[in-house]
Amino acid sequence: MTAAAPSPFARGKRGNFNNRRDEVLRAAARVFAEQGFRQATLEDVAHELNITRPALYHYARSKDELAAQCGDRALEEIREAIVDARGHRTGREQVMAFFRRYTEIICEDFGRCFVLVNRREYSPDQQDRTRLRQREIDQALRAMIVAGGADGSLRAGDAADISRALFGAFNGVPVWYRPGAGRTPGQIAEDFLAFLLRGFAP
Amino acid sequence: MTAAAPSPFARGKRGNFNNRRDEVLRAAARVFAEQGFRQATLEDVAHELNITRPALYHYARSKDELAAQCGDRALEEIREAIVDARGHRTGREQVMAFFRRYTEIICEDFGRCFVLVNRREYSPDQQDRTRLRQREIDQALRAMIVAGGADGSLRAGDAADISRALFGAFNGVPVWYRPGAGRTPGQIAEDFLAFLLRGFAP
């Protein structure tokens, strides 16, 4: 979807600063996800945007700054998915709603970068921030799993293990998913949930 | 286990060339898994072994050579796990036997390196080799899943999806597993299989 939208840069002066900044962050996220964070350069990000490196400096001064903001955007999206999922009645429905949206997010620019870039590649500060984010998301899923055990919609089990296994299964999707080639991320999530959650029926 | 065994280097002249070579490869695998392949240097490997870099040259001339050999060793171990698993009667038993051993392998030096290092970090040749290895292993698991569907021990389903989800779930284990802290890899595999395979009961 993003790739097909007209670039604010292509539109020249008409794109406002915030739109352009968003486009810069998305381009950075794509470059980091494809090449790895350590390997990627600001040149690569400028090239992805078809702008010069001095023009890029107007929006971002360092790779670390871009990484921090890409991580913030991913977390925002995933937090929204958590809040929306919590609106569902049972723990089972919450887990399903969460992973439907989560799979879409991690197949888009920011989520893909969040999942595919190895935390170790970042600066120590960014590693810490990423660790905290991953923990927050993990805790949120565990709470849904525990809720499902309590309300009888899921078989009670070790929420930590179940969370790890489910995130492992879904985090693999952006490794092989190619946009436009077959199922949408939402459909893949449905298919995965059908067999993964069958094992957690009460 | 490896860490506790006496190093052939520590034993001085008594360690033979093959033992030392094995130790070099294991050290390289550990360094690549911890630091990433691109980031790691031959200095780091020499440091891990407590030897000088000239001494290391006696066993390996380049990072690419080490990566290729670490990959070969991981594949050997995983191929053995596949052959052993095929000795079991039903597809379900084969899948379970495979992942029990696979989880142990990927929590040891070569398997850990195989699973944790991003393929993109390698040279183009090594990327191709790694892709072929991953495909071979994936095909082997899919065949067990298909066999389970045919013999009635597993619910028939999309073997490609099921293989992806299961590898995703198990490949996450070495990210958080720490030797000596709680369950063994084999116990973790049992716990994961208990709930993951429940969903595939016929």
mmCIF file of N, CA and C in Angstrom, chain B residues 2 42 103 115 147 171:
data_model
loop_
_atom_site.group_PDB
_atom_site.id
_atom_site.type_symbol
_atom_site.label_atom_id
_atom_site.label_comp_id
_atom_site.label_asym_id
_atom_site.label_seq_id
_atom_site.Cartn_x
_atom_site.Cartn_y
_atom_site.Cartn_z
ATOM 1 N N THR B 2 29.995 -27.788 26.247
ATOM 2 C CA THR B 2 31.209 -27.405 25.538
ATOM 3 C C THR B 2 32.069 -26.480 26.389
ATOM 4 N N LEU B 42 38.075 -11.807 12.933
ATOM 5 C CA LEU B 42 38.926 -12.961 13.270
ATOM 6 C C LEU B 42 39.625 -12.714 14.606
ATOM 7 N N THR B 103 15.715 -28.729 18.780
ATOM 8 C CA THR B 103 15.800 -27.704 19.823
ATOM 9 C C THR B 103 17.125 -27.813 20.580
ATOM 10 N N VAL B 115 20.801 -20.537 13.318
ATOM 11 C CA VAL B 115 19.475 -19.947 13.502
ATOM 12 C C VAL B 115 19.560 -18.435 13.765
ATOM 13 N N ALA B 147 3.131 -36.883 5.889
ATOM 14 C CA ALA B 147 3.020 -38.297 6.279
ATOM 15 C C ALA B 147 2.038 -38.442 7.439
ATOM 16 N N ASN B 171 12.618 -21.717 16.593
ATOM 17 C CA ASN B 171 13.819 -20.905 16.342
ATOM 18 C C ASN B 171 13.936 -19.725 17.301
#
